[in-house]
XYZ file of C-alpha atoms in Angstrom:
701
model
C -64.828 -17.691 -99.736
C -65.988 -20.544 -97.473
C -65.690 -20.367 -93.728
C -62.948 -22.997 -93.268
C -60.165 -21.037 -95.082
C -61.152 -17.895 -93.180
C -60.867 -19.744 -89.869
C -57.420 -20.994 -90.931
C -56.298 -17.448 -91.792
C -57.673 -16.254 -88.456
C -55.648 -18.960 -86.693
C -52.506 -17.633 -88.360
C -53.380 -14.145 -87.135
C -53.964 -15.482 -83.596
C -50.600 -17.284 -83.605
C -48.915 -14.075 -84.776
C -50.533 -12.077 -81.965
C -49.546 -14.701 -79.363
C -45.986 -14.820 -80.707
C -45.702 -11.062 -80.434
C -47.315 -10.526 -77.039
C -46.080 -13.627 -75.198
C -42.695 -14.292 -76.821
C -41.146 -11.700 -79.121
C -41.924 -8.435 -77.316
C -41.047 -9.985 -73.907
C -37.658 -11.057 -75.260
C -36.913 -7.563 -76.566
C -37.699 -6.167 -73.102
C -35.917 -8.916 -71.187
C -32.656 -8.946 -73.116
C -32.512 -5.155 -72.977
C -32.264 -5.283 -69.163
C -31.527 -8.852 -68.047
C -30.223 -7.769 -64.668
C -33.698 -6.642 -63.614
C -35.309 -10.098 -63.850
C -34.809 -12.868 -61.318
C -34.601 -15.831 -63.714
C -33.733 -16.835 -67.268
C -35.986 -15.850 -70.163
C -37.448 -19.286 -70.932
C -38.262 -19.880 -67.266
C -40.176 -16.588 -67.191
C -42.237 -16.991 -70.376
C -43.144 -20.685 -70.240
C -45.591 -20.235 -67.289
C -47.436 -17.654 -69.419
C -48.141 -20.137 -72.207
C -51.284 -21.365 -70.448
C -52.576 -17.781 -70.505
C -51.638 -17.581 -74.196
C -53.500 -20.827 -74.909
C -56.630 -19.607 -73.132
C -56.379 -16.226 -74.881
C -56.065 -17.855 -78.314
C -58.781 -20.435 -77.665
C -61.337 -17.854 -76.584
C -60.698 -15.714 -79.665
C -60.863 -18.754 -81.946
C -64.163 -19.969 -80.454
C -65.672 -16.519 -80.922
C -64.478 -16.370 -84.530
C -65.828 -19.845 -85.354
C -69.251 -18.824 -84.091
C -69.338 -15.696 -86.258
C -71.064 -15.702 -89.626
C -68.825 -15.862 -92.711
C -69.770 -12.371 -93.895
C -68.377 -10.964 -90.623
C -65.430 -13.332 -90.314
C -63.961 -12.272 -93.668
C -63.551 -8.746 -92.332
C -62.281 -9.731 -88.873
C -59.660 -12.133 -90.222
C -58.354 -9.314 -92.426
C -58.305 -6.822 -89.550
C -56.538 -9.318 -87.251
C -53.809 -9.974 -89.811
C -53.285 -6.237 -90.210
C -53.282 -5.781 -86.427
C -50.612 -8.436 -85.903
C -48.256 -6.931 -88.468
C -48.962 -3.430 -87.137
C -48.146 -4.479 -83.564
C -44.810 -5.831 -84.766
C -43.995 -2.570 -86.523
C -45.215 -0.549 -83.540
C -43.236 -2.567 -80.965
C -40.035 -2.694 -82.991
C -39.879 0.685 -84.703
C -42.340 3.157 -83.182
C -42.237 2.483 -79.463
C -41.236 5.302 -77.106
C -39.951 5.280 -73.560
C -42.471 6.199 -70.893
C -39.965 5.909 -68.063
C -37.558 3.484 -66.410
C -38.075 0.314 -64.416
C -37.093 1.892 -61.086
C -40.617 2.855 -60.154
C -40.362 6.441 -61.296
C -43.677 8.148 -61.882
C -44.818 8.139 -65.497
C -46.109 11.323 -67.103
C -48.804 9.887 -69.350
C -50.152 13.272 -70.394
C -46.919 14.054 -72.225
C -47.779 11.351 -74.764
C -51.470 12.229 -75.233
C -50.863 13.667 -78.706
C -49.273 10.391 -79.714
C -52.280 8.594 -78.246
C -54.683 10.451 -80.513
C -52.501 9.596 -83.510
C -52.639 5.946 -82.471
C -56.435 6.053 -82.351
C -56.520 7.526 -85.850
C -54.105 4.824 -87.050
C -56.258 2.100 -85.482
C -59.350 3.501 -87.202
C -57.515 3.551 -90.552
C -56.430 -0.055 -90.038
C -60.038 -1.043 -89.493
C -61.141 0.769 -92.652
C -58.304 -0.745 -94.705
C -59.098 -4.195 -93.309
C -62.719 -3.897 -94.408
C -62.164 -2.257 -97.808
C -59.244 -4.475 -98.874
C -60.265 -7.659 -97.076
C -60.003 -9.837 -100.190
C -56.441 -8.764 -100.963
C -55.349 -8.997 -97.318
C -56.923 -12.423 -96.753
C -55.194 -13.674 -99.899
C -51.691 -12.157 -99.551
C -51.086 -11.491 -95.863
C -51.332 -15.029 -94.357
C -48.108 -16.055 -96.116
C -46.385 -12.867 -94.926
C -47.667 -13.522 -91.409
C -46.261 -17.072 -91.412
C -42.866 -15.774 -92.562
C -42.988 -13.105 -89.846
C -43.831 -15.705 -87.171
C -40.882 -17.846 -88.255
C -38.563 -14.824 -88.265
C -39.683 -13.616 -84.822
C -39.354 -17.067 -83.260
C -35.952 -17.528 -84.900
C -34.656 -14.239 -83.482
C -35.959 -15.201 -80.036
C -34.502 -18.724 -80.237
C -31.083 -17.337 -81.149
C -31.086 -14.954 -78.182
C -32.202 -17.729 -75.837
C -29.418 -19.961 -77.154
C -26.853 -17.188 -76.666
C -28.053 -16.169 -73.178
C -25.122 -16.614 -70.792
C -25.452 -18.943 -67.832
C -24.553 -16.256 -65.311
C -27.593 -15.736 -63.094
C -27.436 -16.666 -59.450
C -30.927 -17.843 -58.692
C -32.313 -17.530 -55.207
C -31.090 -20.327 -52.974
C -31.097 -20.816 -49.225
C -30.474 -17.476 -47.533
C -27.092 -17.065 -45.891
C -27.893 -16.515 -42.208
C -24.883 -14.209 -41.976
C -27.064 -11.410 -43.386
C -28.864 -11.283 -40.032
C -25.911 -11.790 -37.690
C -24.247 -8.996 -35.729
C -21.098 -8.932 -33.641
C -21.288 -8.592 -29.883
C -18.090 -6.499 -30.063
C -18.345 -4.073 -32.986
C -20.563 -3.316 -35.975
C -20.677 -0.730 -38.735
C -24.267 -0.409 -39.947
C -25.221 1.682 -42.963
C -28.984 2.070 -43.489
C -30.018 3.770 -46.729
C -33.662 4.893 -46.851
C -34.011 5.607 -50.547
C -35.147 9.156 -51.419
C -35.744 10.341 -47.853
C -35.536 14.113 -48.315
C -34.189 16.336 -45.554
C -37.285 18.551 -45.651
C -39.548 15.608 -44.777
C -37.382 14.530 -41.860
C -37.364 18.099 -40.551
C -41.141 18.400 -40.891
C -41.788 15.074 -39.168
C -39.481 15.787 -36.248
C -40.910 19.274 -35.789
C -44.472 17.938 -35.765
C -43.614 14.897 -33.630
C -40.539 15.740 -31.498
C -41.097 12.560 -29.480
C -39.711 10.628 -32.475
C -36.254 11.921 -31.624
C -36.194 9.886 -28.429
C -35.396 6.876 -30.602
C -32.155 8.446 -31.818
C -30.028 8.945 -28.699
C -26.365 9.305 -29.659
C -27.163 10.423 -33.197
C -26.127 13.719 -34.737
C -28.076 14.912 -37.760
C -26.612 17.114 -40.506
C -29.318 19.504 -41.712
C -27.132 20.855 -44.538
C -26.281 17.433 -45.987
C -26.688 16.745 -49.690
C -26.187 13.851 -52.048
C -23.772 14.250 -54.945
C -26.184 12.807 -57.502
C -29.965 13.110 -57.954
C -30.595 9.372 -58.336
C -29.523 6.037 -56.874
C -27.612 4.922 -59.955
C -24.990 7.624 -59.511
C -25.163 8.154 -55.771
C -24.513 4.687 -54.348
C -21.289 3.872 -56.270
C -20.078 7.407 -55.612
C -20.409 7.333 -51.828
C -19.014 3.794 -51.649
C -15.910 5.065 -53.458
C -15.786 8.483 -51.773
C -15.439 10.219 -55.128
C -17.407 11.588 -58.049
C -17.755 8.991 -60.796
C -14.904 9.843 -63.198
C -15.761 11.400 -66.533
C -15.245 9.353 -69.688
C -15.560 6.057 -67.787
C -18.441 3.778 -68.689
C -20.796 3.147 -65.795
C -20.881 -0.669 -65.762
C -17.122 -0.799 -66.167
C -16.765 1.485 -63.140
C -19.189 -0.637 -61.112
C -17.626 -3.978 -62.040
C -13.987 -2.961 -61.635
C -13.227 0.062 -59.458
C -16.203 -0.191 -57.071
C -15.838 -3.953 -56.844
C -12.107 -3.746 -56.129
C -11.912 -0.584 -54.009
C -15.435 0.167 -52.831
C -16.267 0.489 -49.136
C -17.577 -3.116 -48.741
C -14.449 -4.642 -50.307
C -12.049 -2.469 -48.311
C -13.803 -3.343 -45.035
C -13.775 -7.032 -45.964
C -10.023 -6.760 -46.546
C -9.724 -5.054 -43.147
C -11.234 -8.048 -41.358
C -14.936 -7.174 -41.303
C -17.590 -9.744 -42.189
C -19.525 -7.835 -44.864
C -23.144 -8.201 -45.985
C -24.936 -5.992 -48.512
C -28.689 -5.921 -48.937
C -30.259 -3.812 -51.694
C -33.399 -4.257 -53.756
C -31.429 -3.142 -56.822
C -30.208 -6.308 -58.488
C -27.868 -4.442 -60.849
C -25.652 -3.307 -57.950
C -24.659 -6.892 -57.169
C -21.392 -6.740 -59.197
C -19.801 -4.316 -56.724
C -19.917 -6.925 -53.924
C -20.992 -10.351 -55.195
C -19.552 -12.199 -52.165
C -22.626 -11.644 -49.983
C -25.366 -9.632 -51.652
C -29.122 -10.075 -51.183
C -31.824 -8.427 -53.281
C -34.908 -10.596 -52.729
C -36.933 -11.456 -49.634
C -37.002 -15.066 -48.393
C -39.381 -16.548 -50.953
C -39.004 -19.702 -53.033
C -37.438 -19.300 -56.477
C -40.477 -20.878 -58.162
C -42.778 -18.229 -56.700
C -40.378 -15.457 -57.705
C -40.076 -16.835 -61.242
C -43.848 -16.912 -61.573
C -44.077 -13.321 -60.347
C -41.353 -12.007 -62.674
C -43.020 -13.830 -65.556
C -46.242 -11.935 -64.853
C -44.307 -8.698 -64.631
C -42.583 -9.350 -67.964
C -45.985 -9.967 -69.558
C -47.214 -6.706 -67.999
C -44.329 -4.844 -69.633
C -45.094 -6.548 -72.954
C -48.765 -5.552 -72.827
C -47.759 -2.032 -71.838
C -45.594 -1.770 -74.937
C -48.128 -3.079 -77.469
C -51.420 -1.552 -76.316
C -52.406 1.952 -77.496
C -51.480 4.898 -75.297
C -54.868 5.407 -73.639
C -54.914 1.801 -72.377
C -51.426 1.910 -70.888
C -52.625 3.463 -67.616
C -54.748 0.342 -66.996
C -51.724 -1.911 -67.417
C -49.505 0.389 -65.324
C -52.135 0.441 -62.551
C -50.613 3.347 -60.599
C -47.267 1.547 -60.503
C -48.646 -1.784 -59.265
C -49.028 -3.211 -62.796
C -52.101 -5.176 -63.771
C -51.003 -8.838 -63.720
C -48.164 -8.392 -61.209
C -50.566 -6.936 -58.672
C -52.910 -9.896 -59.002
C -50.011 -12.328 -58.653
C -48.672 -10.457 -55.620
C -52.017 -10.754 -53.838
C -51.953 -14.561 -54.130
C -48.307 -14.962 -53.038
C -45.878 -13.480 -50.524
C -44.023 -11.521 -53.198
C -44.005 -7.760 -52.517
C -45.007 -6.026 -55.713
C -43.862 -2.408 -55.907
C -40.431 -1.157 -54.885
C -41.770 0.427 -51.708
C -43.487 -2.836 -50.741
C -40.203 -4.665 -51.257
C -38.453 -2.067 -49.126
C -40.975 -2.538 -46.325
C -40.691 -6.340 -46.545
C -36.896 -6.277 -46.396
C -36.860 -3.901 -43.405
C -39.231 -6.229 -41.557
C -37.109 -9.243 -42.502
C -33.917 -7.603 -41.223
C -35.656 -6.623 -37.987
C -37.322 -9.961 -37.238
C -34.263 -12.089 -38.027
C -31.512 -9.969 -36.433
C -29.372 -11.972 -33.966
C -26.048 -11.640 -32.154
C -23.344 -14.100 -33.198
C -21.252 -15.010 -30.166
C -19.223 -17.615 -32.064
C -17.280 -15.271 -34.353
C -15.692 -12.179 -32.831
C -14.930 -10.494 -36.170
C -16.605 -7.081 -36.587
C -19.520 -6.814 -39.007
C -20.392 -4.309 -41.721
C -24.033 -4.275 -42.851
C -25.346 -2.154 -45.691
C -29.142 -2.167 -45.740
C -30.504 -0.260 -48.743
C -34.295 -0.272 -48.986
C -36.658 1.512 -51.341
C -38.849 3.282 -48.872
C -40.091 6.040 -48.842
C -39.261 5.891 -52.582
C -40.861 5.478 -55.080
C -44.493 4.237 -55.026
C -46.690 5.807 -52.363
C -48.345 2.704 -50.962
C -48.248 3.407 -47.229
C -49.936 5.684 -44.754
C -48.031 7.056 -41.772
C -48.812 3.920 -39.709
C -47.634 1.656 -42.584
C -51.133 0.506 -43.479
C -51.820 0.386 -47.208
C -53.294 3.261 -49.196
C -56.083 1.922 -51.405
C -55.683 4.701 -53.949
C -53.558 7.819 -54.218
C -55.592 9.643 -56.826
C -56.121 13.315 -56.065
C -53.759 13.405 -53.080
C -50.871 15.913 -53.201
C -47.512 14.243 -53.745
C -46.005 16.091 -50.784
C -48.669 14.629 -48.469
C -48.101 11.134 -49.835
C -44.334 11.424 -49.427
C -44.744 12.755 -45.891
C -46.964 9.805 -44.950
C -44.623 7.242 -46.452
C -41.596 8.926 -44.873
C -43.317 8.588 -41.498
C -43.844 4.900 -42.263
C -40.144 4.580 -43.140
C -39.223 6.082 -39.744
C -41.589 3.645 -38.051
C -39.795 0.734 -39.713
C -36.420 2.256 -38.834
C -37.431 2.713 -35.195
C -38.422 -0.951 -34.945
C -35.020 -1.980 -36.315
C -33.176 0.314 -33.885
C -35.308 -0.993 -31.015
C -34.301 -4.537 -31.987
C -30.650 -3.457 -31.944
C -31.128 -2.061 -28.439
C -32.785 -5.257 -27.215
C -29.907 -7.331 -28.608
C -27.320 -5.050 -26.993
C -25.704 -4.020 -30.275
C -27.005 -0.426 -30.476
C -24.275 0.897 -28.215
C -21.396 -1.071 -29.756
C -22.222 -0.009 -33.312
C -21.490 2.899 -35.597
C -24.874 3.467 -37.242
C -25.487 5.683 -40.261
C -29.007 6.449 -41.452
C -29.049 8.311 -44.727
C -30.804 8.757 -47.998
C -29.003 8.291 -51.287
C -30.563 11.440 -52.790
C -33.303 14.010 -52.238
C -37.029 13.387 -52.301
C -37.561 14.426 -55.944
C -41.165 15.427 -55.295
C -41.496 18.052 -58.006
C -44.697 19.705 -56.883
C -43.570 23.221 -57.798
C -41.550 23.636 -60.992
C -41.510 27.416 -61.220
C -37.831 27.829 -60.342
C -35.933 27.312 -63.603
C -32.397 27.924 -64.761
C -29.148 26.844 -63.114
C -30.014 25.741 -60.473
C -33.674 24.848 -60.876
C -36.357 23.131 -58.816
C -34.776 19.829 -59.902
C -31.493 20.430 -58.090
C -33.195 21.696 -54.938
C -35.651 18.790 -54.736
C -33.049 16.134 -55.616
C -30.167 17.020 -53.309
C -31.206 17.561 -49.669
C -30.998 14.304 -47.709
C -31.658 12.809 -44.318
C -28.213 12.114 -42.844
C -27.584 11.150 -39.242
C -24.757 9.173 -37.668
C -24.004 7.685 -34.252
C -20.628 6.578 -32.896
C -19.962 3.676 -30.535
C -21.189 4.200 -26.943
C -22.615 7.641 -27.711
C -25.481 8.278 -25.307
C -26.187 11.999 -25.620
C -29.542 13.268 -26.808
C -30.206 13.599 -30.516
C -28.538 16.730 -31.909
C -28.589 18.666 -35.154
C -25.709 20.579 -36.748
C -25.776 22.783 -39.850
C -22.226 22.048 -41.061
C -22.149 21.504 -44.846
C -21.701 17.853 -45.763
C -22.087 15.583 -48.781
C -22.312 11.806 -49.074
C -18.844 11.541 -50.589
C -17.398 12.076 -47.082
C -19.178 9.008 -45.674
C -16.548 6.502 -46.835
C -13.676 8.257 -45.063
C -15.768 8.665 -41.907
C -16.394 4.921 -41.711
C -12.878 3.818 -42.672
C -11.235 6.014 -40.037
C -11.176 3.699 -36.994
C -10.243 6.590 -34.700
C -13.661 8.161 -35.320
C -15.732 5.088 -34.469
C -16.135 5.957 -30.802
C -16.545 9.698 -31.419
C -19.657 11.851 -31.581
C -19.226 12.365 -35.356
C -20.289 16.006 -35.018
C -17.278 17.477 -36.846
C -17.706 16.039 -40.363
C -17.460 18.665 -43.097
C -17.275 19.045 -46.868
C -16.057 22.435 -48.111
C -15.997 21.429 -51.795
C -19.372 19.828 -52.406
C -20.262 18.848 -55.962
C -23.616 17.883 -57.459
C -23.911 16.157 -60.835
C -27.465 17.035 -61.912
C -28.259 14.368 -64.494
C -31.825 13.506 -65.391
C -33.271 10.326 -66.857
C -34.502 12.247 -69.909
C -31.079 13.773 -70.637
C -29.302 12.352 -73.651
C -25.850 10.880 -73.426
C -23.412 8.459 -74.984
C -24.328 4.757 -74.567
C -22.918 3.204 -71.415
C -22.299 6.441 -69.499
C -24.320 8.336 -66.956
C -26.368 10.945 -68.774
C -24.672 14.226 -69.676
C -25.349 16.866 -67.059
C -24.402 20.206 -65.521
C -21.957 19.974 -62.620
C -22.491 22.354 -59.674
C -20.394 23.398 -56.736
C -22.613 23.798 -53.665
C -21.571 26.135 -50.871
C -22.964 26.041 -47.335
C -26.748 26.216 -46.932
C -27.800 24.340 -50.066
C -31.326 25.769 -49.740
C -30.007 29.200 -50.739
C -29.983 29.646 -54.517
C -26.788 31.704 -54.203
C -24.986 28.635 -52.874
C -25.212 26.904 -56.245
C -22.430 27.668 -58.735
C -22.508 26.128 -62.209
C -18.969 24.837 -62.878
C -19.333 23.188 -66.288
C -21.287 20.787 -68.458
C -20.085 17.188 -68.528
C -20.426 15.538 -71.937
C -19.173 12.093 -72.938
C -18.157 11.127 -76.465
C -19.548 14.239 -78.114
C -18.950 14.285 -81.850
C -16.895 17.136 -83.227
C -18.900 19.042 -85.828
C -17.737 21.006 -88.824
C -19.072 24.298 -90.174
C -21.616 24.920 -91.532
C -23.365 23.341 -88.574
C -27.106 22.643 -88.574
C -28.758 21.594 -85.299
C -32.167 19.950 -85.391
C -34.160 18.579 -82.489
C -35.733 15.147 -82.785
C -37.006 12.502 -80.419
C -34.086 10.180 -81.094
C -30.415 11.095 -81.412
C -28.384 14.289 -81.176
C -28.310 16.243 -84.419
C -25.407 18.703 -84.475
C -25.108 19.175 -80.719
C -23.961 17.274 -77.624
C -26.730 18.049 -75.142
C -29.514 20.509 -74.390
C -30.683 21.863 -71.032
C -33.853 23.754 -70.204
C -35.607 22.292 -73.236
C -38.545 19.901 -73.353
C -37.923 16.496 -74.877
C -38.700 16.525 -78.612
C -41.850 14.487 -79.166
C -43.027 12.242 -81.967
C -42.305 13.368 -85.495
C -42.116 17.042 -84.557
C -38.799 18.634 -85.444
C -38.183 21.129 -82.717
C -38.184 21.587 -78.966
C -39.763 24.046 -76.532
C -37.639 26.076 -74.173
C -39.194 25.730 -70.728
C -36.832 27.761 -68.583
C -35.560 31.300 -68.104
C -32.118 29.921 -69.007
C -31.760 27.359 -71.798
C -28.514 26.025 -73.177
C -27.191 23.977 -76.069
C -23.756 22.395 -75.786
C -21.926 21.559 -79.000
C -18.390 20.765 -80.046
C -16.427 21.945 -83.060
C -13.354 20.535 -84.741
C -10.426 22.645 -85.826
C -11.572 25.876 -87.494
C -9.618 26.555 -90.653
C -10.960 30.087 -91.185
C -10.697 31.164 -87.566
C -10.345 34.881 -88.344
C -13.589 35.146 -90.314
C -16.846 36.337 -88.748
C -19.524 33.647 -88.512
C -23.313 33.815 -88.417
C -25.911 32.279 -86.146
C -29.330 31.606 -87.651
C -32.326 30.701 -85.448
C -35.650 29.384 -86.750
C -38.430 29.355 -84.156
C -41.993 30.196 -83.198
C -42.940 31.686 -79.819
C -45.386 31.165 -76.973
C -47.153 34.516 -77.367
C -50.711 35.183 -76.204
C -52.862 37.952 -74.759
C -51.394 37.537 -71.284
C -47.830 37.252 -72.552
C -47.796 39.541 -75.611
C -43.996 39.674 -75.932
C -40.807 37.934 -74.902
C -37.335 39.361 -74.365
C -34.612 37.094 -75.704
C -30.875 37.366 -74.994
C -28.596 35.072 -76.979
C -25.101 34.370 -75.641
C -22.263 32.195 -76.858
C -19.710 31.037 -74.298
C -20.867 33.804 -71.989
C -20.653 36.595 -74.577
C -23.795 38.415 -75.623
C -24.486 38.006 -79.338
C -27.617 40.112 -79.303
C -31.021 40.793 -77.773
C -34.420 40.834 -79.486
C -37.999 41.489 -78.495
C -40.407 38.859 -79.843
C -44.020 39.889 -80.425
C -45.090 37.370 -83.044
C -46.021 33.773 -82.242
C -45.616 32.558 -85.837
C -42.499 30.969 -87.275
C -39.718 33.499 -87.690
C -36.005 33.722 -88.324
C -33.346 35.721 -86.454
C -29.673 36.145 -87.346
C -26.685 37.161 -85.212
C -23.051 37.778 -86.054
C -20.436 35.721 -84.214
C -17.057 37.369 -83.733
C -14.044 35.310 -84.680
C -12.856 34.799 -81.105
C -16.237 33.760 -79.662
C -16.214 30.213 -81.053
C -13.989 27.592 -79.460
C -12.494 24.918 -81.680
C -11.554 21.483 -80.341
C -13.639 22.314 -77.274
C -17.206 22.566 -75.978
C -19.259 25.636 -76.897
C -22.320 26.714 -74.929
C -25.121 28.544 -76.721
C -27.432 30.249 -74.237
C -31.015 31.498 -74.639
C -32.107 33.720 -71.768
C -35.794 34.589 -71.447
C -35.832 36.608 -68.220
C -39.520 37.541 -68.319
C -41.047 34.273 -69.475
C -43.923 32.965 -67.348
C -45.732 29.667 -67.133
C -49.423 29.276 -67.924
C -49.955 28.823 -64.181
C -48.355 32.183 -63.452
C -50.347 33.766 -66.283
C -53.608 32.328 -64.936
C -54.334 30.287 -68.083
C -54.165 26.732 -66.715
C -52.097 24.599 -64.303
C -49.155 24.038 -66.647
C -45.993 25.049 -64.756
C -43.638 24.868 -67.754
C -42.267 28.264 -68.765
C -42.710 27.772 -72.491
C -40.906 30.411 -74.530
C -39.547 29.439 -77.942
C -40.301 26.420 -80.079
C -36.831 26.137 -81.544
C -36.894 24.349 -84.895
C -33.284 24.682 -85.992
C -30.012 26.414 -85.189
C -27.404 27.017 -87.873
C -23.833 28.222 -87.414
C -22.093 29.112 -90.675
């Protein structure tokens, strides 16, 4: 074959790669979470076309310069690569995390990474061995695929609603305060109570900034993450079960949330939060971006969208380079040449500075003001030292040290804002709340498992302090139990505004312990255990498991076969204490002393007959852990206990009495491994997971 046809086939492969990386994969990411991006899809991707042109031109020039005997193999490999990337991005991609800045556990996907390397090697071999067939047949398939991908993208672009409010001139009301009365709610995202206590103990002089404030040392959030916590405390209630999240946000919170109620009561309300998706609960005056031109923001979000696209298509072991410790590869470069803060914590710092520098007193309008200032600092990327200078790299530093430094930076920013309030004369005439929306979630030690576990302890304790109008006493601390749900009532009760606020209390605290990796029905918060938390949340005895909350769980019929896969729920509603199933493996590791499966049955016709429970599993048995004790319970009743001394696959059966199973209701199957230890505790390695059973299937019949 001459060189000219090979160059043409290579061009088709290049166009396919460009279509995938710069158009098709970005659209699948964008339209999956439109609310995250600050402009419409076409506006974001068009600026990247110059990069695509340069990328394609460089590859083409290199290919043209290659000898024919080499080009025939490369054109074949490129065609295979393009089609493989499409299959990989559309059908074999996995979630590494969420776009809220949460840390990504890359090691969990290492096994997948090795499989990807093997697949890439096989593609290269196939491309070389079958180059004649591929160069002859695949170009036509590639052209059809390009047309199909562009058609899908064009349809979505055509159907995209015209509903985005692009950044325009900032409403100066965001920075205005009343000379008569203000309610100010400052949310420092993920500021854990333990870090505030440590900082104030080490530097008691900090407390001089907080005259009039009372701090609640036994305060908790009601949710472990922002998504659940903010709507909940604005409504003063737990998010109702069986109500879809966006529906709740766009109707109930919008109509009856704290900002709307205060606006109806005569307050001029402004809400600032870096989370764009919260805008529906108060669209009247809501700011989520710093004062930067829309063109600059569009350019930045376009780079970020391309980062996400590259992250999705590159093999596992290259993803860390794109992620760039949370700064992202292209976004970080764009941020350095513009005024756009890159990571969430950088945006939080920028917004705090903006609110401090621009704060003014409005003497023209006497109406009281309500300001909600929600900034992502100290959470989630550890970019700042204690003095708010930038960390160049965080590698090797303990997470607790990084969080402590960034928490100190957050207090420094807070102190500057409070100092500005004092200089303007609005500190004394304001009710000021400084709180976190949830605990620090720095999971350094994961050895406490069960209900509760390390997760609940590290996700619940919050910084919470409040100051009434004209309160001038020294900073005080009280240990009365409190949760964020009580904040709404405290601010709406006008009779409390000039009080010391030292008598708030919550005797019925609840904590909905959902995790991002928990499964759940589409549109709802993830399924989760619900706890009641008595006084002194740091005491494990204060935590009482009330129930498991499950939305839209399918009723199963007997015989029931549960299998554990990466996608979907097979025969059960939710699992707790288990590792996420990975890849093509059918099964899941228990990693707790207490592991539970929640499932739901329909009406049992043969209710009086004894049933059987069949377990198929292998065990984490080694020289240092030669046996495991296993107790199996159903709805709190012991079915049986076994001693496991074999690590190989094995089967165990238990009888289920007729009255143990619940029909038309949730059933909880419990696996207790009281003596299980982690590899860290056994002295094998640093793995803190308490691996016990690799459960392959559960059958009830």
